Amino acid sequence: MTTYDWFVGSASKRMMPQGWVHAIGFRSERALLALVAADIDDVAAIDLTAITAHLTLHPIETVEVILVASGTQSALPYTTLTPTNQHQVIHAIVDAIIDALTFGCPATLRVTPHALQWRKFDEQPIATLTMHPPQQVIDTTLHQQLTHACGDPVLMVRHAWDNDAWDCTTIAAQLTTSSATPVTSVDWQHHDDYWVLSINHTTLGIIPGMLTTAPQSPHHLIATRPHVTLTAAQTAATFVFLHEANHDVNHD
């Protein structure tokens, strides 16, 4: 799945009755990938066949979709929504995926211990992925601060083993001083209970799953290296993890 002609795009869509969907799209001549963070607690309950059916209505190639929960305070359980609102969530996800893949461009990647950022070659931000310690409350105020500092969209997720608190007001400066490398390689593989996504030399491990407790609980995200075998209990309690393998941001 790796080529040297990758375009990166992003999109944000409002969900009903509340919350957002943020997507990062990776496109080459041979493969399409969308990394989607939704303000839905139980992302595993979303009807993925409906998403696939709606995507096939658009004139694009087959898309691989990695869907994760953002863990924000505004997130809602999908199973408690009305059928109408569930359908609106699916449409928001599909629309975000299509836009992120349609409007992509050549990009550079910046990596810090707590964030990844993609930019156009004119330095305009495309998207930012921020990784937060489990004790940090991911709320609307934090998202607005990061969006102001980094540009829209910002995908916020949890990194449970990274317990070091960090100041969101410093993130823009850290990204500015981080070296930029053109996005020339994107590769992903699905293993038994997780995804491994590699962008250039940066590796992210992603475990979708079911939400079992409040979003602020630390065990929602087991941030470990992909080769470590998780117990059944850990997998069941986890809905997403991301680990930047090239930086010492975990505690193993």
Coordinates of N, CA and C in Angstrom, one line a residue:
M1 N 0.8 -1.2 0.0 CA 0.0 0.0 0.0 C 0.8 1.3 0.0
T2 N 2.1 1.1 -0.2 CA 3.0 2.3 -0.1 C 3.4 2.8 -1.5
T3 N 3.2 4.1 -1.8 CA 3.6 4.7 -3.0 C 4.4 6.0 -2.6
Y4 N 4.8 6.7 -3.6 CA 5.5 8.0 -3.4 C 4.7 9.2 -3.9
D5 N 3.4 9.0 -4.1 CA 2.6 10.1 -4.6 C 1.4 10.3 -3.7
W6 N 1.6 10.6 -2.5 CA 0.5 10.7 -1.5 C 0.0 12.1 -1.4
F7 N -1.3 12.3 -1.4 CA -1.9 13.5 -1.1 C -2.6 13.4 0.3
V8 N -2.6 14.5 1.1 CA -3.2 14.5 2.4 C -4.3 15.6 2.4
G9 N -5.4 15.3 2.9 CA -6.5 16.2 3.1 C -7.2 16.1 4.4
S10 N -8.1 17.0 4.7 CA -8.9 16.9 6.0 C -10.2 17.5 5.8
A11 N -11.1 17.2 6.8 CA -12.4 17.8 6.8 C -13.1 17.6 8.1
S12 N -14.0 18.5 8.5 CA -14.7 18.5 9.7 C -16.2 18.6 9.4
K13 N -17.0 17.8 10.0 CA -18.5 17.9 9.8 C -19.2 17.9 11.2
R14 N -20.2 18.7 11.3 CA -21.0 18.7 12.5 C -22.0 17.6 12.6
M15 N -22.0 16.9 13.7 CA -23.0 15.8 13.9 C -24.2 16.3 14.6
M16 N -25.3 15.5 14.5 CA -26.5 15.9 15.3 C -26.7 14.8 16.3
P17 N -27.2 15.1 17.5 CA -27.6 16.4 18.0 C -26.4 17.3 18.5
Q18 N -25.2 16.7 18.6 CA -24.1 17.5 19.0 C -22.8 16.7 18.6
G19 N -21.7 17.4 18.7 CA -20.4 16.8 18.4 C -19.9 17.0 17.0
W20 N -18.7 16.5 16.7 CA -18.1 16.7 15.4 C -17.5 15.4 14.9
V21 N -17.3 15.3 13.7 CA -16.5 14.3 13.0 C -15.3 15.0 12.3
H22 N -14.1 14.5 12.6 CA -12.9 15.1 12.0 C -12.2 13.9 11.2
A23 N -11.8 14.2 10.0 CA -11.2 13.2 9.2 C -9.9 13.7 8.5
I24 N -8.9 12.8 8.4 CA -7.7 13.0 7.7 C -7.7 11.9 6.5
G25 N -7.5 12.4 5.3 CA -7.6 11.5 4.2 C -6.2 11.4 3.5
F26 N -5.8 10.2 3.2 CA -4.5 9.9 2.6 C -4.8 9.2 1.2
R27 N -4.4 9.8 0.1 CA -4.8 9.4 -1.2 C -3.5 9.2 -2.1
S28 N -3.5 8.1 -2.8 CA -2.5 7.9 -3.8 C -3.2 7.3 -5.0
E29 N -2.5 7.0 -6.1 CA -3.1 6.4 -7.3 C -3.6 5.0 -7.1
R30 N -3.1 4.4 -6.0 CA -3.4 3.0 -5.8 C -4.2 2.7 -4.5
A31 N -4.3 3.6 -3.6 CA -5.0 3.3 -2.3 C -5.5 4.6 -1.7
L32 N -6.6 4.4 -0.9 CA -7.2 5.5 -0.2 C -7.4 5.1 1.3
L33 N -7.1 6.0 2.2 CA -7.2 5.7 3.6 C -7.8 6.9 4.3
A34 N -8.7 6.7 5.2 CA -9.3 7.8 6.0 C -9.2 7.5 7.5
L35 N -8.5 8.3 8.2 CA -8.5 8.2 9.7 C -9.5 9.2 10.3
V36 N -10.5 8.6 10.9 CA -11.7 9.4 11.4 C -11.8 9.4 12.9
A37 N -11.9 10.6 13.5 CA -12.2 10.7 14.9 C -13.6 11.3 15.1
A38 N -14.5 10.5 15.8 CA -15.8 11.0 15.9 C -16.2 11.2 17.4
D39 N -17.0 12.2 17.7 CA -17.4 12.4 19.1 C -18.6 11.4 19.4
I40 N -18.2 10.1 19.3 CA -19.1 9.0 19.6 C -18.4 8.1 20.6
D41 N -19.0 7.8 21.7 CA -18.3 6.9 22.7 C -18.1 5.5 22.1
D42 N -19.2 4.9 21.7 CA -19.2 3.5 21.3 C -19.1 3.4 19.8
V43 N -17.9 3.7 19.2 CA -17.8 3.7 17.8 C -18.0 2.3 17.2
A44 N -17.7 1.3 18.0 CA -17.9 -0.1 17.5 C -19.4 -0.4 17.2
A45 N -20.3 0.4 17.8 CA -21.7 0.2 17.5 C -22.2 0.8 16.3
I46 N -21.4 1.7 15.6 CA -21.9 2.3 14.4 C -22.0 1.3 13.3
D47 N -23.0 1.5 12.5 CA -23.3 0.5 11.4 C -22.3 0.8 10.3
L48 N -21.2 0.0 10.2 CA -20.1 0.2 9.2 C -20.6 -0.2 7.8
T49 N -21.6 -1.1 7.7 CA -22.1 -1.4 6.4 C -22.8 -0.2 5.8
A50 N -23.5 0.6 6.6 CA -24.2 1.7 6.1 C -23.2 2.8 5.6
I51 N -22.0 2.9 6.3 CA -21.0 3.8 5.9 C -20.4 3.4 4.5
T52 N -20.2 2.1 4.4 CA -19.7 1.5 3.2 C -20.7 1.7 2.0
A53 N -21.9 1.5 2.3 CA -23.0 1.7 1.3 C -23.0 3.1 0.8
H54 N -22.9 4.1 1.7 CA -23.0 5.5 1.3 C -21.7 5.9 0.5
L55 N -20.6 5.3 0.9 CA -19.3 5.6 0.2 C -19.4 5.1 -1.2
T56 N -20.0 4.0 -1.4 CA -20.0 3.4 -2.8 C -20.9 4.3 -3.7
L57 N -21.7 5.2 -3.2 CA -22.5 6.1 -4.0 C -21.7 7.2 -4.6
H58 N -20.4 7.3 -4.1 CA -19.6 8.4 -4.7 C -18.6 7.8 -5.7
P59 N -18.2 8.6 -6.7 CA -17.3 8.0 -7.7 C -15.8 8.0 -7.2
I60 N -15.5 7.2 -6.2 CA -14.1 7.1 -5.7 C -13.8 5.6 -5.6
E61 N -12.5 5.3 -5.5 CA -12.1 3.9 -5.3 C -12.4 3.4 -3.9
T62 N -12.2 2.2 -3.7 CA -12.4 1.6 -2.4 C -11.6 2.3 -1.3
V63 N -12.2 2.7 -0.2 CA -11.6 3.4 0.9 C -11.5 2.5 2.1
E64 N -10.3 2.5 2.7 CA -10.1 1.9 4.0 C -10.3 2.9 5.0
V65 N -11.2 2.6 6.0 CA -11.6 3.6 7.0 C -11.2 3.1 8.4
I66 N -10.4 3.9 9.1 CA -10.1 3.6 10.5 C -10.9 4.6 11.4
L67 N -11.9 4.1 12.1 CA -12.8 4.9 12.8 C -12.5 4.8 14.3
V68 N -12.2 5.9 15.0 CA -11.9 5.9 16.4 C -12.7 6.9 17.1
A69 N -12.8 6.7 18.5 CA -13.6 7.7 19.3 C -12.6 8.8 19.8
S70 N -13.1 10.0 19.8 CA -12.3 11.1 20.3 C -12.1 11.1 21.8
G71 N -13.1 10.6 22.5 CA -13.1 10.7 24.0 C -13.4 12.0 24.6
T72 N -14.0 12.9 23.8 CA -14.3 14.2 24.3 C -15.5 14.2 25.3
Q73 N -15.7 15.2 26.1 CA -16.8 15.3 27.0 C -18.1 15.4 26.2
S74 N -18.1 16.0 25.0 CA -19.3 16.1 24.2 C -19.7 14.9 23.5
A75 N -19.0 13.8 23.6 CA -19.3 12.6 22.9 C -20.6 11.9 23.5
L76 N -21.3 11.3 22.6 CA -22.6 10.7 22.9 C -22.5 9.2 22.6
P77 N -23.2 8.4 23.4 CA -23.3 6.9 23.0 C -24.2 6.8 21.7
Y78 N -23.7 6.1 20.7 CA -24.4 5.9 19.5 C -25.7 5.2 19.7
T79 N -25.7 4.2 20.6 CA -26.9 3.4 20.8 C -28.0 4.1 21.5
T80 N -27.8 5.3 22.0 CA -28.8 6.1 22.7 C -29.5 7.1 21.7
L81 N -28.9 7.2 20.5 CA -29.4 8.2 19.5 C -30.7 7.6 18.8
T82 N -31.5 8.5 18.4 CA -32.7 8.0 17.6 C -32.2 7.5 16.2
P83 N -33.0 6.7 15.6 CA -32.6 6.3 14.2 C -32.2 7.4 13.3
T84 N -33.0 8.5 13.4 CA -32.7 9.7 12.5 C -31.4 10.3 12.8
N85 N -31.0 10.4 14.1 CA -29.7 11.0 14.5 C -28.6 10.0 14.2
Q86 N -28.8 8.7 14.3 CA -27.8 7.8 13.9 C -27.5 7.9 12.4
H87 N -28.5 8.1 11.6 CA -28.4 8.3 10.2 C -27.6 9.6 9.9
Q88 N -27.9 10.6 10.7 CA -27.1 11.9 10.5 C -25.7 11.7 10.8
V89 N -25.3 10.9 11.9 CA -24.0 10.6 12.2 C -23.3 9.9 11.1
I90 N -23.9 8.9 10.5 CA -23.3 8.2 9.4 C -23.1 9.1 8.2
H91 N -24.0 10.0 7.9 CA -23.8 11.0 6.8 C -22.7 11.9 7.1
A92 N -22.5 12.4 8.3 CA -21.4 13.3 8.7 C -20.1 12.6 8.5
I93 N -20.0 11.3 8.9 CA -18.8 10.5 8.7 C -18.4 10.4 7.3
V94 N -19.4 10.0 6.5 CA -19.2 9.8 5.0 C -18.8 11.1 4.4
D95 N -19.5 12.2 4.7 CA -19.2 13.5 4.1 C -17.7 13.9 4.4
A96 N -17.3 13.7 5.7 CA -16.0 14.1 6.1 C -15.0 13.3 5.4
I97 N -15.2 12.0 5.2 CA -14.3 11.1 4.5 C -14.1 11.6 3.0
I98 N -15.3 11.8 2.3 CA -15.2 12.2 0.9 C -14.5 13.5 0.8
D99 N -14.8 14.5 1.6 CA -14.1 15.8 1.5 C -12.6 15.7 1.8
A100 N -12.3 14.9 2.8 CA -10.8 14.8 3.1 C -10.0 14.1 2.0
L101 N -10.7 13.2 1.3 CA -10.0 12.5 0.2 C -10.0 13.4 -1.1
T102 N -11.1 14.2 -1.3 CA -11.2 14.9 -2.5 C -10.3 16.1 -2.6
F103 N -10.1 16.8 -1.5 CA -9.4 18.1 -1.5 C -7.9 18.0 -0.9
G104 N -7.3 16.8 -1.1 CA -6.0 16.6 -0.6 C -4.9 17.2 -1.5
C105 N -3.7 17.4 -1.0 CA -2.6 17.9 -1.7 C -1.3 17.4 -1.2
P106 N -0.2 17.5 -1.9 CA 1.1 17.1 -1.3 C 1.3 17.8 0.0
A107 N 1.9 17.0 1.0 CA 2.0 17.5 2.4 C 3.4 17.2 3.0
T108 N 3.7 17.9 4.0 CA 4.8 17.6 4.9 C 4.3 17.2 6.3
L109 N 5.1 16.4 7.0 CA 4.7 15.9 8.3 C 5.7 16.4 9.4
R110 N 5.1 16.9 10.5 CA 5.9 17.3 11.6 C 5.5 16.4 12.8
V111 N 6.5 16.0 13.6 CA 6.2 15.1 14.7 C 6.8 15.6 16.0
T112 N 6.0 15.7 17.1 CA 6.5 16.0 18.4 C 6.1 14.9 19.3
P113 N 6.6 14.9 20.6 CA 6.1 13.8 21.5 C 4.6 13.7 21.7
H114 N 3.9 14.8 21.5 CA 2.5 14.8 21.8 C 1.6 15.2 20.6
A115 N 2.2 15.3 19.4 CA 1.3 15.7 18.3 C 2.0 15.4 16.9
L116 N 1.2 15.2 15.9 CA 1.6 15.1 14.6 C 0.8 16.1 13.8
Q117 N 1.5 16.8 12.9 CA 0.8 17.8 12.1 C 1.2 17.7 10.6
W118 N 0.2 17.8 9.7 CA 0.4 17.8 8.3 C 0.2 19.2 7.8
R119 N 1.1 19.6 6.9 CA 1.0 21.0 6.3 C 1.1 20.9 4.8
K120 N 0.5 21.9 4.1 CA 0.8 22.1 2.7 C 2.2 22.7 2.6
F121 N 2.7 22.6 1.4 CA 4.1 23.1 1.2 C 4.2 24.6 1.4
D122 N 3.1 25.3 1.4 CA 3.1 26.8 1.7 C 3.0 27.0 3.2
E123 N 3.1 26.0 4.0 CA 3.0 26.0 5.5 C 1.6 26.1 6.1
Q124 N 0.6 26.1 5.2 CA -0.7 26.2 5.8 C -1.1 24.8 6.4
P125 N -1.7 24.7 7.6 CA -2.0 23.5 8.2 C -3.1 22.7 7.5
I126 N -2.9 21.4 7.4 CA -3.9 20.5 6.8 C -4.7 19.9 8.0
A127 N -4.0 19.3 8.9 CA -4.6 18.7 10.1 C -3.6 18.4 11.1
T128 N -4.1 18.3 12.4 CA -3.2 18.1 13.5 C -3.8 17.0 14.4
L129 N -3.0 16.0 14.8 CA -3.4 14.9 15.7 C -2.7 15.1 17.0
T130 N -3.4 15.3 18.1 CA -2.8 15.5 19.4 C -3.1 14.4 20.3
M131 N -2.1 14.0 21.1 CA -2.3 12.8 22.0 C -2.2 13.3 23.4
H132 N -3.2 13.0 24.2 CA -3.4 13.5 25.5 C -3.3 12.5 26.6
P133 N -2.7 12.9 27.8 CA -2.6 11.9 28.9 C -4.0 11.6 29.4
P134 N -4.2 10.5 30.1 CA -5.6 10.1 30.5 C -6.3 11.0 31.4
Q135 N -5.5 11.7 32.3 CA -6.1 12.5 33.3 C -6.6 13.9 32.7
Q136 N -6.2 14.2 31.5 CA -6.6 15.5 31.0 C -8.0 15.4 30.4
V137 N -8.8 16.4 30.8 CA -10.2 16.5 30.3 C -10.2 17.0 28.8
I138 N -10.7 16.3 27.9 CA -10.8 16.7 26.5 C -12.2 17.4 26.3
D139 N -12.2 18.7 26.3 CA -13.5 19.4 26.3 C -13.5 20.4 25.1
T140 N -14.6 21.1 25.0 CA -14.7 22.1 23.9 C -13.7 23.2 24.0
T141 N -13.4 23.6 25.2 CA -12.5 24.7 25.4 C -11.1 24.3 25.0
L142 N -10.6 23.1 25.3 CA -9.3 22.6 24.9 C -9.3 22.5 23.4
H143 N -10.3 22.0 22.8 CA -10.3 21.9 21.3 C -10.3 23.2 20.7
Q144 N -11.0 24.2 21.2 CA -10.9 25.6 20.6 C -9.5 26.2 20.7
Q145 N -8.9 25.9 21.9 CA -7.5 26.4 22.1 C -6.5 25.8 21.0
L146 N -6.6 24.5 20.9 CA -5.7 23.8 19.9 C -6.0 24.2 18.5
T147 N -7.3 24.4 18.2 CA -7.7 24.8 16.8 C -7.2 26.2 16.5
H148 N -7.2 27.0 17.5 CA -6.7 28.4 17.3 C -5.2 28.3 17.1
A149 N -4.5 27.5 17.9 CA -3.0 27.4 17.8 C -2.5 26.6 16.6
C150 N -3.3 25.6 16.2 CA -2.8 24.7 15.1 C -3.5 24.8 13.8
G151 N -4.7 25.4 13.8 CA -5.5 25.3 12.6 C -6.5 24.2 12.7
D152 N -7.5 24.3 11.9 CA -8.6 23.3 11.8 C -8.4 22.3 10.7
P153 N -8.6 21.0 10.9 CA -9.1 20.4 12.1 C -8.0 19.9 13.0
V154 N -8.4 19.7 14.3 CA -7.5 19.0 15.3 C -8.2 17.8 15.8
L155 N -7.6 16.6 15.6 CA -8.1 15.4 16.1 C -7.5 15.1 17.4
M156 N -8.2 15.1 18.5 CA -7.7 14.8 19.8 C -8.0 13.4 20.3
V157 N -7.0 12.7 20.7 CA -7.2 11.3 21.2 C -6.4 11.1 22.5
R158 N -6.6 10.0 23.1 CA -5.9 9.7 24.4 C -4.7 8.8 24.2
H159 N -3.7 9.0 25.0 CA -2.5 8.2 25.0 C -2.2 7.8 26.5
A160 N -2.8 6.6 26.9 CA -2.9 6.3 28.3 C -1.6 6.2 29.0
W161 N -0.5 5.7 28.4 CA 0.7 5.5 29.1 C 1.6 6.8 29.1
D162 N 1.2 7.8 28.4 CA 1.9 9.1 28.4 C 1.2 9.9 29.5
N163 N 1.7 9.8 30.7 CA 1.1 10.5 31.8 C 1.7 11.9 32.1
D164 N 2.6 12.3 31.2 CA 3.2 13.6 31.4 C 2.2 14.7 30.9
A165 N 1.8 15.6 31.8 CA 0.9 16.7 31.4 C 1.7 17.6 30.5
W166 N 1.0 18.2 29.5 CA 1.7 19.1 28.6 C 0.8 20.3 28.4
D167 N 1.4 21.4 28.1 CA 0.7 22.7 28.0 C 0.3 22.9 26.6
C168 N -1.0 23.0 26.3 CA -1.5 23.2 24.9 C -1.0 24.5 24.3
T169 N -0.7 25.5 25.1 CA -0.3 26.8 24.6 C 1.1 26.7 24.0
T170 N 1.9 25.6 24.2 CA 3.2 25.5 23.7 C 3.3 24.7 22.4
I171 N 2.1 24.1 22.0 CA 2.2 23.1 20.9 C 2.5 23.8 19.6
A172 N 2.0 25.0 19.4 CA 2.3 25.6 18.1 C 3.8 25.9 17.9
A173 N 4.4 26.3 19.0 CA 5.9 26.6 18.9 C 6.6 25.3 18.7
Q174 N 6.2 24.2 19.3 CA 6.9 22.9 19.2 C 6.8 22.4 17.8
L175 N 5.6 22.6 17.2 CA 5.4 22.1 15.8 C 6.2 23.0 14.8
T176 N 6.3 24.3 15.1 CA 7.1 25.1 14.2 C 8.5 24.8 14.2
T177 N 9.1 24.4 15.3 CA 10.5 24.1 15.4 C 10.8 22.7 15.0
S178 N 9.8 21.8 14.9 CA 10.0 20.4 14.5 C 10.3 20.4 13.0
S179 N 11.2 19.5 12.7 CA 11.6 19.3 11.3 C 10.4 18.8 10.4
A180 N 10.3 19.3 9.2 CA 9.3 18.9 8.3 C 9.8 17.9 7.2
T181 N 9.1 16.8 7.0 CA 9.5 15.9 6.0 C 8.3 15.6 5.0
P182 N 8.5 15.6 3.7 CA 7.4 15.3 2.8 C 6.8 14.0 3.1
V183 N 5.5 13.9 3.0 CA 4.8 12.6 3.1 C 5.0 11.8 1.8
T184 N 5.9 10.8 1.9 CA 6.2 10.0 0.7 C 5.8 8.5 0.9
S185 N 5.4 8.1 2.1 CA 5.1 6.7 2.4 C 4.0 6.6 3.4
V186 N 2.9 5.9 3.0 CA 1.8 5.7 3.9 C 1.5 4.2 3.8
D187 N 1.4 3.5 4.9 CA 1.2 2.1 4.9 C 0.4 1.7 6.1
W188 N -0.5 0.7 6.0 CA -1.3 0.3 7.1 C -1.6 -1.2 7.0
Q189 N -1.7 -1.8 8.2 CA -2.0 -3.2 8.3 C -2.9 -3.5 9.4
H190 N -3.8 -4.4 9.2 CA -4.8 -4.8 10.3 C -4.4 -6.1 10.9
H191 N -4.1 -6.1 12.2 CA -3.8 -7.3 12.9 C -5.1 -7.8 13.7
D192 N -4.9 -8.7 14.6 CA -6.1 -9.3 15.2 C -6.9 -8.3 15.9
D193 N -6.3 -7.4 16.7 CA -7.1 -6.5 17.5 C -6.6 -5.0 17.4
Y194 N -5.9 -4.7 16.4 CA -5.4 -3.4 16.2 C -5.0 -3.1 14.8
W195 N -4.8 -1.8 14.5 CA -4.2 -1.3 13.2 C -2.8 -0.8 13.5
V196 N -2.0 -0.9 12.5 CA -0.7 -0.3 12.5 C -0.6 0.6 11.3
L197 N -0.5 1.9 11.6 CA -0.5 2.9 10.5 C 0.9 3.6 10.5
S198 N 1.6 3.5 9.4 CA 2.9 4.1 9.3 C 2.9 5.2 8.3
I199 N 3.4 6.4 8.7 CA 3.5 7.5 7.8 C 5.0 7.9 7.8
N200 N 5.7 7.8 6.6 CA 7.1 7.9 6.6 C 7.7 7.0 7.6
H201 N 8.4 7.5 8.7 CA 9.0 6.6 9.7 C 8.2 6.7 11.0
T202 N 7.1 7.3 11.0 CA 6.3 7.4 12.2 C 5.2 6.4 12.2
T203 N 5.1 5.6 13.3 CA 4.1 4.5 13.4 C 3.1 4.8 14.5
L204 N 1.8 4.6 14.2 CA 0.7 4.7 15.1 C 0.0 3.4 15.2
G205 N -0.2 3.0 16.5 CA -1.0 1.8 16.7 C -2.4 2.2 17.2
I206 N -3.4 1.6 16.6 CA -4.8 2.1 16.8 C -5.6 0.8 17.1
I207 N -6.3 0.9 18.3 CA -7.2 -0.2 18.7 C -8.6 0.3 18.8
P208 N -9.5 0.0 17.9 CA -10.9 0.4 18.1 C -11.5 -0.6 19.1
G209 N -12.6 -0.3 19.7 CA -13.3 -1.2 20.6 C -14.5 -0.5 21.2
M210 N -14.9 -1.0 22.3 CA -16.1 -0.6 23.0 C -15.8 0.3 24.2
L211 N -16.6 1.4 24.4 CA -16.4 2.2 25.5 C -17.1 1.5 26.7
T212 N -16.4 1.4 27.8 CA -17.0 0.7 29.0 C -17.2 1.5 30.2
T213 N -16.4 2.7 30.3 CA -16.5 3.6 31.4 C -16.4 5.0 30.9
A214 N -16.4 5.9 31.9 CA -16.4 7.3 31.5 C -15.2 7.7 30.7
P215 N -15.3 8.7 29.8 CA -14.2 9.0 28.9 C -12.9 9.5 29.6
Q216 N -13.0 9.9 30.9 CA -11.8 10.4 31.6 C -11.0 9.2 32.2
S217 N -11.5 8.0 32.1 CA -10.8 6.9 32.8 C -9.5 6.5 32.0
P218 N -8.4 6.3 32.7 CA -7.2 6.1 32.0 C -7.1 4.8 31.1
H219 N -7.9 3.8 31.5 CA -7.7 2.5 30.7 C -8.4 2.5 29.4
H220 N -9.0 3.6 29.0 CA -9.6 3.6 27.7 C -8.6 3.5 26.6
L221 N -7.4 3.9 26.8 CA -6.5 3.8 25.8 C -5.2 3.1 26.3
I222 N -4.9 2.0 25.8 CA -3.7 1.3 26.2 C -2.6 1.6 25.2
A223 N -1.7 2.5 25.6 CA -0.7 3.0 24.6 C 0.5 2.1 24.8
T224 N 0.6 1.2 23.9 CA 1.7 0.2 24.0 C 2.3 0.0 22.6
R225 N 3.4 -0.6 22.5 CA 4.0 -0.9 21.2 C 3.2 -2.0 20.5
P226 N 3.0 -2.0 19.2 CA 2.1 -2.9 18.6 C 2.4 -4.4 18.8
H227 N 3.7 -4.7 19.1 CA 4.1 -6.1 19.2 C 3.7 -6.7 20.5
V228 N 3.2 -5.9 21.5 CA 2.9 -6.4 22.8 C 1.5 -7.0 22.7
T229 N 1.3 -8.2 23.2 CA 0.0 -8.8 23.2 C -0.9 -8.3 24.4
L230 N -2.1 -7.8 24.0 CA -3.0 -7.3 25.1 C -3.9 -8.4 25.6
T231 N -4.2 -8.4 26.8 CA -5.2 -9.3 27.4 C -6.6 -9.0 26.8
A232 N -7.5 -10.0 27.0 CA -8.8 -9.8 26.5 C -9.5 -8.6 27.3
A233 N -9.2 -8.5 28.6 CA -9.8 -7.5 29.4 C -9.3 -6.1 28.9
Q234 N -8.0 -6.0 28.6 CA -7.5 -4.7 28.1 C -8.1 -4.3 26.7
T235 N -8.2 -5.3 25.9 CA -8.8 -5.0 24.6 C -10.3 -4.6 24.7
A236 N -11.0 -5.3 25.6 CA -12.4 -4.9 25.8 C -12.6 -3.5 26.4
A237 N -11.7 -3.1 27.2 CA -11.8 -1.8 27.8 C -11.2 -0.7 27.0
T238 N -10.7 -1.0 25.8 CA -10.0 0.0 25.0 C -10.8 0.4 23.8
F239 N -10.9 1.7 23.5 CA -11.5 2.0 22.2 C -10.5 2.6 21.2
V240 N -9.4 3.1 21.6 CA -8.4 3.6 20.7 C -7.1 3.8 21.4
F241 N -6.0 3.5 20.7 CA -4.7 4.0 21.2 C -3.9 4.5 20.0
L242 N -3.1 5.4 20.3 CA -2.1 5.9 19.3 C -0.8 6.0 20.0
H243 N 0.2 5.5 19.4 CA 1.6 5.6 19.9 C 2.6 6.0 18.9
E244 N 3.3 7.0 19.1 CA 4.3 7.5 18.2 C 5.6 6.8 18.5
A245 N 6.0 5.8 17.7 CA 7.0 4.9 18.1 C 8.4 5.5 18.0
N246 N 8.6 6.6 17.4 CA 9.9 7.1 17.2 C 10.3 8.1 18.3
H247 N 9.4 8.3 19.3 CA 9.7 9.3 20.4 C 9.4 8.6 21.7
D248 N 10.2 8.9 22.7 CA 10.0 8.3 24.0 C 8.9 9.0 24.8
V249 N 7.7 8.6 24.3 CA 6.5 9.3 24.9 C 5.7 8.3 25.8
N250 N 6.2 7.1 25.9 CA 5.5 6.1 26.8 C 6.4 5.7 27.9
H251 N 6.0 4.8 28.7 CA 6.8 4.5 30.0 C 7.2 3.1 30.0
D252 N 7.4 2.5 28.9 CA 7.8 1.0 28.9 C 9.4 1.0 28.8

